[in-house]
Coordinates of C-alpha atoms in Angstrom, one line a residue:
Chain A
X1 CA 148.0 26.4 -2.3
X2 CA 147.7 23.7 0.3
X3 CA 147.0 21.2 -2.5
X4 CA 150.0 22.2 -4.4
X5 CA 152.3 21.9 -1.4
X6 CA 150.8 18.5 -0.8
X7 CA 151.6 17.2 -4.2
X8 CA 155.1 18.6 -4.0
X9 CA 155.6 16.7 -0.8
X10 CA 154.2 13.6 -2.3
X11 CA 156.6 13.8 -5.2
X12 CA 159.5 14.5 -2.9
X13 CA 158.6 11.5 -0.9
X14 CA 158.2 9.3 -4.0
X15 CA 161.6 10.5 -5.2
X16 CA 163.2 9.7 -1.8
X17 CA 161.7 6.2 -1.8
X18 CA 163.1 5.6 -5.2
X19 CA 166.5 6.6 -4.0
X20 CA 166.3 4.6 -0.9
X21 CA 165.0 1.5 -2.7
X22 CA 167.8 1.6 -5.2
X23 CA 170.4 2.2 -2.5
X24 CA 169.2 -0.7 -0.4
X25 CA 168.5 -2.9 -3.4
X26 CA 172.1 -3.3 -4.2
X27 CA 172.9 -5.1 -0.9
X28 CA 171.2 -8.3 -2.1
X29 CA 171.7 -7.8 -5.7
X30 CA 169.2 -6.5 -8.2
X31 CA 165.8 -6.4 -6.5
X32 CA 164.0 -5.1 -9.5
X33 CA 165.1 -7.9 -11.7
X34 CA 164.1 -10.4 -8.9
X35 CA 160.6 -9.1 -8.6
X36 CA 160.1 -9.0 -12.4
X37 CA 161.3 -12.6 -12.5
X38 CA 158.8 -13.7 -9.8
X39 CA 155.9 -12.3 -11.7
X40 CA 156.7 -14.3 -14.8
X41 CA 157.3 -17.5 -12.7
X42 CA 153.8 -17.4 -11.2
X43 CA 152.4 -18.7 -14.4
X44 CA 153.8 -22.3 -15.0
X45 CA 153.5 -21.7 -18.8
X46 CA 156.3 -19.1 -19.1
X47 CA 159.8 -18.7 -18.0
X48 CA 163.0 -16.8 -18.6
X49 CA 166.4 -18.4 -19.2
X50 CA 169.5 -16.3 -19.0
X51 CA 173.2 -16.7 -19.0
X52 CA 176.1 -17.8 -21.2
X53 CA 176.1 -16.1 -24.6
X54 CA 177.9 -19.0 -26.1
X55 CA 175.0 -21.3 -25.1
X56 CA 172.3 -18.8 -26.1
X57 CA 171.9 -20.0 -29.8
X58 CA 171.6 -23.6 -28.7
X59 CA 169.1 -23.1 -25.9
X60 CA 167.1 -20.6 -28.0
X61 CA 166.9 -23.2 -30.9
X62 CA 165.8 -25.9 -28.5
X63 CA 163.2 -23.5 -27.0
X64 CA 161.8 -22.9 -30.5
X65 CA 161.5 -26.7 -31.1
X66 CA 159.9 -27.1 -27.7
X67 CA 157.4 -24.4 -28.4
X68 CA 156.3 -26.2 -31.6
X69 CA 155.3 -29.1 -29.5
X70 CA 153.9 -27.1 -26.6
X71 CA 152.4 -24.1 -28.2
X72 CA 151.2 -22.7 -24.8
X73 CA 154.7 -22.5 -23.3
X74 CA 156.4 -19.2 -23.4
X75 CA 160.2 -19.4 -23.0
X76 CA 162.5 -16.5 -23.3
X77 CA 166.2 -17.1 -23.7
X78 CA 168.5 -14.2 -22.9
X79 CA 172.2 -13.9 -23.2
X80 CA 174.0 -11.9 -20.5
X81 CA 177.1 -13.9 -19.7
X82 CA 177.6 -16.8 -17.4
X83 CA 178.0 -14.6 -14.3
X84 CA 174.8 -12.9 -14.9
X85 CA 172.9 -16.3 -15.5
X86 CA 174.3 -17.8 -12.2
X87 CA 173.5 -14.6 -10.3
X88 CA 170.0 -14.4 -11.6
X89 CA 169.2 -18.0 -11.1
X90 CA 170.4 -18.0 -7.5
X91 CA 168.3 -14.9 -6.8
X92 CA 165.2 -16.5 -8.4
X93 CA 165.1 -13.8 -11.1
X94 CA 165.2 -16.5 -13.8
X95 CA 164.3 -20.1 -13.8
X96 CA 167.3 -21.5 -15.5
X97 CA 170.8 -20.0 -15.6
X98 CA 173.2 -21.1 -18.3
X99 CA 176.9 -21.2 -17.6
X100 CA 180.1 -22.2 -19.3
X101 CA 181.7 -23.0 -16.0
X102 CA 180.8 -24.9 -12.8
X103 CA 179.0 -22.7 -10.3
X104 CA 181.5 -23.7 -7.7
X105 CA 184.2 -21.9 -9.7
X106 CA 182.5 -18.5 -9.4
X107 CA 182.8 -16.4 -6.3
X108 CA 179.7 -15.2 -4.5
X109 CA 177.4 -18.0 -5.7
X110 CA 175.8 -20.4 -3.3
X111 CA 176.5 -23.5 -5.4
X112 CA 174.9 -25.9 -2.9
X113 CA 171.6 -24.4 -3.6
X114 CA 171.8 -24.8 -7.4
X115 CA 171.3 -28.1 -9.3
X116 CA 173.6 -28.7 -12.2
X117 CA 172.2 -30.0 -15.4
X118 CA 175.0 -30.8 -18.0
X119 CA 173.6 -30.1 -21.4
X120 CA 176.4 -30.4 -23.8
X121 CA 180.2 -30.5 -24.0
X122 CA 182.1 -27.9 -25.9
X123 CA 185.6 -28.6 -27.2
X124 CA 188.2 -25.9 -27.6
X125 CA 191.6 -25.5 -29.1
X126 CA 194.2 -23.0 -30.0
X127 CA 193.9 -21.8 -33.6
X128 CA 196.5 -19.8 -35.6
X129 CA 196.7 -17.7 -38.7
X130 CA 197.3 -20.0 -41.6
X131 CA 200.5 -18.1 -42.5
X132 CA 202.1 -19.3 -39.3
X133 CA 202.6 -22.7 -40.9
X134 CA 201.9 -24.9 -38.0
X135 CA 199.2 -27.6 -37.6
X136 CA 200.4 -29.3 -34.5
X137 CA 201.9 -28.0 -31.3
X138 CA 203.2 -29.7 -28.2
X139 CA 201.6 -28.7 -24.9
X140 CA 204.9 -27.5 -23.7
X141 CA 205.3 -25.2 -26.7
X142 CA 201.8 -24.0 -26.4
X143 CA 202.5 -22.9 -22.8
X144 CA 205.7 -21.2 -23.9
X145 CA 203.9 -19.3 -26.7
X146 CA 201.1 -18.1 -24.3
X147 CA 203.5 -17.3 -21.4
X148 CA 205.6 -15.1 -23.7
X149 CA 208.7 -17.3 -23.8
X150 CA 208.3 -17.9 -27.5
X151 CA 208.1 -14.6 -29.3
X152 CA 208.6 -15.7 -32.9
X153 CA 207.0 -18.7 -34.6
X154 CA 210.4 -19.8 -36.2
X155 CA 211.6 -20.7 -32.7
X156 CA 209.2 -23.7 -32.7
X157 CA 209.3 -24.6 -36.4
X158 CA 206.9 -22.1 -37.9
X159 CA 207.5 -19.2 -40.3
X160 CA 209.5 -16.1 -39.3
X161 CA 206.5 -14.2 -37.8
X162 CA 206.1 -12.5 -34.4
X163 CA 203.6 -14.1 -32.2
X164 CA 200.3 -12.1 -31.7
X165 CA 198.3 -13.4 -28.8
X166 CA 194.5 -12.9 -28.9
X167 CA 193.3 -13.4 -25.4
X168 CA 189.8 -13.4 -23.7
X169 CA 188.8 -11.2 -20.8
X170 CA 189.9 -12.3 -17.3
X171 CA 186.4 -13.4 -16.2
X172 CA 185.6 -15.4 -19.4
X173 CA 184.6 -19.0 -19.1
X174 CA 186.4 -19.9 -22.3
X175 CA 189.7 -18.3 -20.9
X176 CA 189.2 -20.2 -17.6
X177 CA 188.9 -23.6 -19.4
X178 CA 191.8 -22.9 -21.8
X179 CA 194.1 -21.8 -19.0
X180 CA 193.2 -24.7 -16.8
X181 CA 193.3 -27.6 -19.4
X182 CA 195.6 -26.3 -22.2
X183 CA 198.1 -24.2 -20.2
X184 CA 198.0 -26.3 -17.1
X185 CA 197.1 -23.2 -15.0
X186 CA 200.0 -21.0 -16.3
X187 CA 198.8 -17.4 -16.7
X188 CA 198.9 -16.1 -20.3
X189 CA 200.8 -12.8 -20.8
X190 CA 199.1 -9.8 -22.3
X191 CA 199.3 -10.0 -26.1
X192 CA 198.1 -8.1 -29.1
X193 CA 194.4 -7.8 -28.1
X194 CA 191.8 -9.1 -25.8
X195 CA 188.4 -9.8 -27.2
X196 CA 185.3 -11.3 -25.8
X197 CA 183.2 -12.4 -28.8
X198 CA 184.3 -15.6 -30.5
X199 CA 183.3 -14.1 -33.9
X200 CA 185.8 -11.2 -33.3
X201 CA 188.5 -13.6 -32.1
X202 CA 188.1 -15.6 -35.3
X203 CA 188.2 -12.5 -37.4
X204 CA 191.3 -11.3 -35.7
X205 CA 193.2 -14.6 -36.0
X206 CA 192.3 -14.7 -39.7
X207 CA 193.5 -11.2 -40.4
X208 CA 196.4 -10.7 -38.1
X209 CA 199.8 -12.2 -39.2
X210 CA 201.2 -14.5 -36.6
X211 CA 198.1 -14.5 -34.5
X212 CA 197.1 -17.2 -32.1
X213 CA 193.9 -17.5 -30.1
X214 CA 191.5 -20.0 -28.7
X215 CA 188.1 -20.9 -30.0
X216 CA 185.3 -23.6 -29.7
X217 CA 185.3 -26.4 -32.3
X218 CA 182.2 -24.8 -33.9
X219 CA 184.4 -22.0 -35.3
X220 CA 186.8 -24.5 -37.0
X221 CA 184.9 -24.8 -40.3
X222 CA 186.6 -25.5 -43.6
X223 CA 186.3 -21.9 -44.8
X224 CA 186.8 -20.2 -41.5
X225 CA 190.3 -18.9 -42.6
X226 CA 192.1 -20.1 -39.5
X227 CA 194.1 -23.2 -38.7
X228 CA 193.0 -25.1 -35.6
X229 CA 196.0 -26.7 -33.8
X230 CA 196.4 -30.3 -32.8
X231 CA 197.9 -30.7 -29.4
X232 CA 200.5 -33.3 -28.8
X233 CA 199.4 -34.8 -32.1
X234 CA 195.7 -35.1 -31.0
X235 CA 193.4 -33.4 -33.4
X236 CA 190.7 -31.1 -32.0
X237 CA 187.8 -33.4 -33.1
X238 CA 184.6 -34.4 -31.2
X239 CA 185.6 -38.0 -31.1
X240 CA 188.9 -37.3 -29.4
X241 CA 187.0 -35.3 -26.7
X242 CA 184.5 -38.2 -26.3
X243 CA 187.4 -40.7 -25.7
X244 CA 189.1 -38.3 -23.3
X245 CA 192.1 -38.0 -25.5
X246 CA 191.8 -34.2 -26.2
X247 CA 191.9 -32.4 -22.9
X248 CA 190.4 -29.0 -23.6
X249 CA 186.8 -29.0 -23.2
X250 CA 184.0 -27.8 -20.8
X251 CA 180.5 -28.6 -20.0
X252 CA 177.6 -26.3 -20.9
X253 CA 175.6 -26.2 -17.7
X254 CA 172.0 -25.3 -17.1
X255 CA 171.5 -24.5 -13.4
X256 CA 168.2 -24.4 -11.6
X257 CA 167.6 -23.3 -7.9
X258 CA 166.6 -26.5 -6.3
X259 CA 165.2 -29.5 -8.2
X260 CA 163.4 -28.4 -11.4
X261 CA 159.6 -28.7 -11.5
X262 CA 156.9 -27.8 -14.0
X263 CA 158.0 -26.2 -17.2
X264 CA 161.6 -26.2 -16.1
X265 CA 161.7 -29.9 -15.7
X266 CA 159.8 -30.5 -19.0
X267 CA 162.2 -28.2 -20.9
X268 CA 165.4 -29.7 -19.4
X269 CA 164.1 -33.2 -20.1
X270 CA 163.5 -32.1 -23.6
X271 CA 167.1 -30.7 -23.8
X272 CA 168.4 -34.2 -22.9
X273 CA 166.0 -36.0 -25.4
X274 CA 167.4 -37.6 -28.6
X275 CA 165.9 -34.8 -30.8
X276 CA 168.2 -32.3 -29.1
X277 CA 171.2 -34.5 -28.1
X278 CA 171.3 -36.4 -31.3
X279 CA 170.6 -33.7 -33.9
X280 CA 170.6 -30.2 -32.8
X281 CA 173.7 -30.3 -30.5
X282 CA 176.0 -32.0 -33.0
X283 CA 174.7 -29.7 -35.8
X284 CA 175.7 -26.6 -33.7
X285 CA 179.2 -28.0 -33.1
X286 CA 178.7 -29.2 -29.6
X287 CA 179.1 -32.7 -28.3
X288 CA 176.2 -34.6 -26.8
X289 CA 176.8 -35.1 -23.1
X290 CA 175.3 -38.6 -23.2
X291 CA 178.0 -39.7 -25.6
X292 CA 180.9 -38.7 -23.3
X293 CA 183.1 -41.6 -22.2
X294 CA 184.7 -39.6 -19.5
X295 CA 183.3 -37.4 -16.8
X296 CA 184.8 -34.3 -15.0
X297 CA 183.9 -32.8 -11.7
X298 CA 184.0 -29.2 -10.6
X299 CA 187.6 -29.7 -9.3
X300 CA 188.7 -30.9 -12.7
X301 CA 189.1 -34.6 -11.8
X302 CA 188.4 -36.9 -14.7
X303 CA 186.8 -40.3 -14.3
X304 CA 185.9 -42.9 -16.9
X305 CA 182.3 -43.6 -17.2
Chain B
X1 CA 113.1 26.7 -23.5
X2 CA 114.0 30.1 -22.3
X3 CA 114.9 28.9 -18.8
X4 CA 117.0 26.1 -20.3
X5 CA 119.1 28.4 -22.5
X6 CA 120.0 30.6 -19.5
X7 CA 120.9 27.7 -17.4
X8 CA 123.1 26.3 -20.1
X9 CA 125.0 29.4 -20.8
X10 CA 125.7 30.1 -17.1
X11 CA 126.8 26.5 -16.7
X12 CA 129.0 26.9 -19.8
X13 CA 130.6 30.0 -18.5
X14 CA 131.3 28.4 -15.1
X15 CA 132.8 25.3 -16.6
X16 CA 135.1 27.2 -18.9
X17 CA 136.5 29.0 -15.9
X18 CA 137.0 25.7 -14.1
X19 CA 138.5 23.9 -17.1
X20 CA 141.0 26.8 -17.6
X21 CA 142.0 26.6 -13.9
X22 CA 142.2 22.9 -14.2
X23 CA 144.3 23.0 -17.2
X24 CA 146.6 25.4 -15.7
X25 CA 147.1 23.2 -12.6
X26 CA 147.3 20.0 -14.7
X27 CA 149.9 21.4 -17.0
X28 CA 152.0 22.5 -14.0
X29 CA 151.7 19.2 -12.4
X30 CA 152.8 17.4 -15.5
X31 CA 155.9 19.4 -16.1
X32 CA 156.7 19.2 -12.4
X33 CA 156.5 15.4 -12.5
X34 CA 158.8 15.3 -15.4
X35 CA 161.3 17.5 -13.7
X36 CA 161.1 15.5 -10.5
X37 CA 161.5 12.2 -12.4
X38 CA 164.6 13.4 -14.1
X39 CA 166.1 14.8 -10.8
X40 CA 165.3 11.5 -8.9
X41 CA 166.7 9.5 -11.7
X42 CA 169.9 11.3 -11.7
X43 CA 170.1 11.2 -7.9
X44 CA 169.4 7.5 -7.6
X45 CA 171.9 6.6 -10.3
X46 CA 174.5 8.7 -8.4
X47 CA 173.7 7.2 -5.1
X48 CA 173.5 3.7 -6.5
X49 CA 176.8 3.9 -8.2
X50 CA 178.5 5.4 -5.2
X51 CA 177.3 2.7 -2.9
X52 CA 178.1 0.0 -5.4
X53 CA 181.4 1.5 -6.3
X54 CA 182.5 1.8 -2.7
X55 CA 181.5 -1.8 -1.9
X56 CA 184.8 -3.2 -3.2
X57 CA 186.7 -1.0 -0.8
X58 CA 184.4 -1.2 2.2
X59 CA 183.1 -4.8 2.0
X60 CA 185.7 -6.7 0.0
X61 CA 188.7 -5.0 1.5
X62 CA 190.3 -3.9 -1.7
X63 CA 192.9 -1.2 -1.0
X64 CA 191.9 2.1 -2.5
X65 CA 195.5 3.1 -2.8
X66 CA 196.4 0.0 -4.8
X67 CA 193.3 0.4 -6.9
X68 CA 194.3 3.9 -8.0
X69 CA 198.1 3.4 -8.2
X70 CA 198.9 -0.1 -9.1
X71 CA 199.0 -1.5 -12.7
X72 CA 198.7 -5.0 -11.5
X73 CA 195.2 -6.2 -12.5
X74 CA 194.5 -9.8 -11.9
X75 CA 191.0 -10.3 -10.4
X76 CA 190.6 -13.9 -11.3
X77 CA 193.7 -15.2 -9.4
X78 CA 192.1 -17.4 -6.8
X79 CA 195.1 -17.2 -4.3
X80 CA 196.1 -13.6 -4.5
X81 CA 193.9 -11.4 -6.6
X82 CA 195.0 -7.9 -7.3
X83 CA 193.0 -5.0 -8.4
X84 CA 195.2 -2.2 -9.7
X85 CA 193.3 -0.1 -12.2
X86 CA 195.9 2.5 -13.0
X87 CA 196.5 1.2 -16.6
X88 CA 192.9 1.7 -17.4
X89 CA 192.7 5.1 -15.8
X90 CA 195.7 6.1 -17.7
X91 CA 194.4 4.6 -20.9
X92 CA 191.2 6.5 -20.7
X93 CA 192.9 9.8 -20.1
X94 CA 195.5 9.2 -22.7
X95 CA 193.1 8.4 -25.6
X96 CA 190.7 11.2 -24.4
X97 CA 193.4 13.9 -24.4
X98 CA 195.0 12.7 -27.6
X99 CA 191.7 12.6 -29.4
X100 CA 190.9 16.1 -28.1
X101 CA 194.3 17.4 -29.3
X102 CA 193.5 16.1 -32.9
X103 CA 189.8 17.0 -32.9
X104 CA 190.1 20.5 -31.3
X105 CA 192.1 22.3 -34.1
X106 CA 190.2 20.5 -36.9
X107 CA 186.8 21.1 -35.4
X108 CA 187.5 24.8 -34.6
X109 CA 189.0 25.2 -38.1
X110 CA 185.9 23.8 -39.6
X111 CA 183.8 26.1 -37.5
X112 CA 185.8 29.2 -38.5
X113 CA 185.5 28.2 -42.2
X114 CA 181.8 27.7 -41.8
X115 CA 181.1 31.0 -40.0
X116 CA 183.8 33.4 -41.0
X117 CA 185.3 32.4 -44.4
X118 CA 182.4 30.9 -46.4
X119 CA 179.2 31.3 -44.5
X120 CA 176.9 30.7 -47.5
X121 CA 178.1 27.5 -49.1
X122 CA 180.2 26.4 -46.1
X123 CA 176.9 26.2 -44.1
X124 CA 175.1 24.5 -47.0
X125 CA 177.6 21.8 -47.4
X126 CA 179.6 21.4 -44.2
X127 CA 176.6 21.7 -41.7
X128 CA 174.8 18.7 -43.2
X129 CA 178.0 16.7 -43.4
X130 CA 178.8 17.4 -39.8
X131 CA 175.2 16.5 -38.8
X132 CA 175.6 13.3 -40.6
X133 CA 178.8 12.4 -38.8
X134 CA 177.1 13.1 -35.4
X135 CA 174.4 10.6 -36.4
X136 CA 176.7 7.7 -37.2
X137 CA 176.4 5.1 -34.4
X138 CA 179.6 4.4 -32.5
X139 CA 179.5 0.7 -33.5
X140 CA 179.9 1.7 -37.1
X141 CA 182.9 3.8 -36.3
X142 CA 184.4 0.9 -34.3
X143 CA 183.7 -1.6 -37.2
X144 CA 185.3 0.6 -39.7
X145 CA 188.2 1.1 -37.4
X146 CA 188.6 -2.6 -36.9
X147 CA 188.3 -3.5 -40.6
X148 CA 190.2 -0.6 -42.2
X149 CA 192.2 1.4 -39.7
X150 CA 193.8 -1.5 -37.7
X151 CA 195.1 -3.4 -40.9
X152 CA 196.3 0.0 -42.3
X153 CA 198.1 0.9 -39.1
X154 CA 199.6 -2.6 -38.9
X155 CA 201.1 -2.3 -42.5
X156 CA 202.2 1.4 -42.2
X157 CA 203.4 2.1 -38.7
X158 CA 204.0 -1.5 -37.6
X159 CA 202.9 -3.3 -34.4
X160 CA 199.8 -5.3 -34.3
X161 CA 197.5 -2.5 -35.4
X162 CA 195.4 -2.6 -32.1
X163 CA 196.9 0.5 -30.4
X164 CA 196.4 3.7 -28.6
X165 CA 196.9 5.3 -31.9
X166 CA 193.9 3.5 -33.5
X167 CA 191.7 4.3 -30.5
X168 CA 192.8 8.0 -30.7
X169 CA 192.0 8.2 -34.3
X170 CA 188.5 6.6 -34.0
X171 CA 187.6 8.8 -31.1
X172 CA 188.9 12.0 -32.8
X173 CA 186.7 11.3 -35.8
X174 CA 183.8 10.6 -33.4
X175 CA 184.1 13.8 -31.4
X176 CA 185.1 16.1 -34.3
X177 CA 181.5 16.8 -35.3
X178 CA 180.5 17.6 -31.7
X179 CA 183.4 20.1 -31.4
X180 CA 182.8 21.6 -34.8
X181 CA 179.1 22.1 -34.4
X182 CA 179.3 23.7 -30.9
X183 CA 182.2 25.9 -31.9
X184 CA 180.2 27.0 -35.0
X185 CA 177.2 27.9 -32.8
X186 CA 179.6 29.9 -30.5
X187 CA 181.1 31.8 -33.3
X188 CA 177.7 32.5 -34.9
X189 CA 176.3 33.9 -31.7
X190 CA 179.0 36.6 -31.4
X191 CA 177.5 40.1 -32.0
X192 CA 178.2 41.2 -35.6
X193 CA 179.4 44.6 -34.2
X194 CA 182.6 43.0 -33.0
X195 CA 183.7 42.1 -36.6
X196 CA 182.5 45.3 -38.1
X197 CA 184.4 47.3 -35.5
X198 CA 187.5 45.4 -36.3
X199 CA 187.2 45.9 -40.0
X200 CA 186.5 49.6 -39.5
X201 CA 189.8 49.9 -37.7
X202 CA 191.4 48.5 -40.8
X203 CA 192.1 44.9 -39.7
X204 CA 192.2 42.2 -42.3
X205 CA 189.9 39.2 -42.1
X206 CA 192.5 36.9 -40.6
X207 CA 193.5 39.6 -38.0
X208 CA 189.8 40.0 -37.1
X209 CA 189.4 36.2 -36.7
X210 CA 192.7 35.7 -34.8
X211 CA 192.6 38.8 -32.6
X212 CA 188.9 39.5 -32.1
X213 CA 186.6 36.5 -33.0
X214 CA 188.5 33.7 -31.3
X215 CA 189.4 35.4 -28.1
X216 CA 185.8 36.6 -27.7
X217 CA 184.4 33.1 -28.3
X218 CA 187.1 31.3 -26.3
X219 CA 184.8 30.1 -23.4
X220 CA 182.4 28.5 -25.9
X221 CA 185.2 27.0 -27.9
X222 CA 186.6 25.4 -24.7
X223 CA 183.1 24.2 -23.9
X224 CA 183.0 22.5 -27.3
X225 CA 186.3 20.7 -26.6
X226 CA 185.4 19.6 -23.0
X227 CA 182.0 18.2 -24.3
X228 CA 183.9 16.3 -26.9
X229 CA 186.3 15.0 -24.3
X230 CA 183.4 13.9 -22.1
X231 CA 182.1 11.9 -25.0
X232 CA 185.4 10.4 -25.8
X233 CA 185.9 9.5 -22.1
X234 CA 182.6 7.6 -21.9
X235 CA 182.8 5.8 -25.3
X236 CA 183.1 2.1 -24.9
X237 CA 182.2 0.2 -28.0
X238 CA 184.2 1.8 -30.8
X239 CA 187.3 2.0 -28.6
X240 CA 187.0 -1.6 -27.5
X241 CA 187.1 -2.8 -31.0
X242 CA 190.3 -1.1 -31.9
X243 CA 192.4 -0.5 -28.8
X244 CA 193.3 -4.1 -28.0
X245 CA 192.1 -4.2 -24.4
X246 CA 195.3 -5.1 -22.9
X247 CA 195.9 -4.5 -19.3
X248 CA 199.6 -3.4 -19.4
X249 CA 200.6 0.2 -19.6
X250 CA 201.3 1.2 -23.2
X251 CA 204.9 2.3 -23.8
X252 CA 204.4 3.7 -27.3
X253 CA 201.4 4.9 -29.4
X254 CA 201.5 1.7 -31.3
X255 CA 201.1 -0.4 -28.2
X256 CA 197.7 -1.8 -27.3
X257 CA 196.0 -0.5 -24.1
X258 CA 192.7 -0.6 -22.3
X259 CA 190.3 2.0 -21.0
X260 CA 187.9 2.0 -18.0
X261 CA 184.9 1.5 -20.3
X262 CA 186.3 -1.4 -22.3
X263 CA 187.3 -3.4 -19.2
X264 CA 183.7 -2.9 -17.8
X265 CA 182.0 -4.1 -21.0
X266 CA 184.3 -7.0 -21.4
X267 CA 183.9 -8.4 -18.0
X268 CA 180.5 -7.3 -16.7
X269 CA 178.5 -10.3 -18.1
X270 CA 181.0 -12.9 -16.9
X271 CA 181.1 -11.9 -13.2
X272 CA 178.6 -12.8 -10.6
X273 CA 176.7 -10.0 -8.7
X274 CA 178.2 -9.1 -5.4
X275 CA 181.6 -10.8 -6.0
X276 CA 184.7 -8.7 -5.7
X277 CA 185.4 -9.0 -9.3
X278 CA 181.9 -7.5 -10.1
X279 CA 182.3 -4.8 -7.4
X280 CA 185.6 -3.5 -8.7
X281 CA 184.0 -3.1 -12.1
X282 CA 181.4 -0.8 -10.3
X283 CA 184.3 1.1 -8.8
X284 CA 185.7 1.7 -12.3
X285 CA 182.2 2.9 -13.2
X286 CA 182.2 5.3 -10.2
X287 CA 185.5 6.8 -11.6
X288 CA 183.8 7.3 -14.9
X289 CA 180.8 9.1 -13.2
X290 CA 183.2 11.2 -11.1
X291 CA 184.9 12.2 -14.3
X292 CA 181.8 13.2 -16.1
X293 CA 180.8 15.3 -13.0
X294 CA 184.1 17.0 -13.3
X295 CA 183.6 17.7 -17.0
X296 CA 180.2 19.1 -16.3
X297 CA 181.5 21.4 -13.5
X298 CA 184.2 22.6 -15.8
X299 CA 181.7 23.4 -18.6
X300 CA 179.6 25.3 -16.1
X301 CA 182.6 27.3 -15.0
X302 CA 183.4 28.1 -18.6
X303 CA 180.0 29.2 -19.5
X304 CA 179.8 31.5 -16.5
X305 CA 182.8 33.3 -18.0
X306 CA 181.1 33.6 -21.4
X307 CA 181.2 37.3 -22.5
X308 CA 178.9 37.3 -25.4
X309 CA 176.0 34.9 -26.2

């Protein structure tokens, strides 16, 4: 009987500890994830990378290439969103956190503790359903369309079709970039739909009459069924971004906590090597950061290199 | 030799006794651990969500009144962010209630057909069909909704297709099998004497169903509907694909809207842990949890009123 009571108490205490630990854990973020990350970091041959889902295919492909040359290295690339990546790297839960936006732009991140490694540049533009009949739009008209002042495409020279805006969620990095550099900070009105995944956005623009949305250049392929828009006569092409003529682009960042060392450094150096910057990055529709003739800081100030 | 056998047998006897006792205790311990694990998991999730969900109000100073009563949702505005979640709360309730209104008569009708009208082949054909529908993953419902239902609604009823109506229809199909199968179980478990008594009094089959069977099974039928509603309220993926996820209040059934779940899934990955943006998403999750508690309490209340089963 005594034994039974003891075991019941033990279980009760265990349960209580579990409860307390989860309750306290939330104060400084996700404790469990942090301790799991620490375990993997103790061995220099393995690391976890997390963050932006847009960057995940690029980083994962680079990690595959890297592993071919360093068979001992074990690199896991997860996609959880830029916010998750930045949070986890500042907690030390992962070694590298990928983000579509500058860490300074996100609330609740100690950006001064993180070191920014700009891996690639991604160009974006508005794209419309081919039926709309527009290929070029002035920035002024683009703002009018997204702020709901233009409700029918015929008002700005397109077909007689109602405008259907396809937005991104409020916290999305793609939206932040588009609002800042394409709409000059004007807030888009709510439209037909809000979707997170670029694939869904492309599908919606293709299938919805009068639809307009915004996508990265890599979705503007010949047979994508959507019409990318030139802005003020400047085509959404990599060379125009490189020259600084096309304004809507963002860096793809990899953040480390403090200066990178060991495997982190090796991998980041590899990401900046010609094999990745010269071949993999252009083939995935990104622009090599080394080619850029202009630079941008976290506040959006542009300088010539 | 002789001495050895005796010793062996006595040892055997003793050890059997011990093993039996041991087994008894070990079995008890095992199931007890299972029970405690479940309870502690449920408890810690509740506590975690409550603490996390209240952070936005206690630490970030978001007004709880605004949160529940304003439709102004703009958490990324750096100068004056606003956190009014009323549109999403309203959207969640709207699609849930509409879906239940569609699925309840259909599901209960199916159940009556299966148990009262054509028990033999109804069960043989309808039961597997309903079970199949339960097993279809929600992402499949969402994808069909996005590829078939949305363009269909766009061409037939107008608007952009992404609408409260599309969300309602997808959810109604999703919860229909849940409602039907629980309702059928309820009707089946009624004592046969009820029907026979009614027939003996000269009632027709329809009179029996309408006046005797349905009233007697009412608490179970309500449980079926509430369980369906609980599923609809918590569904994220399928709804997200067809409802449009727009933060304004819908004015018509053809307008797009958003629900609590879709806003959480769309924004969670982009926000950083501990930021106000992230904490208000936890507050939305807390509302979801509170609602599911309410649904469970309501079901428990209903089952306490059950007369036959």
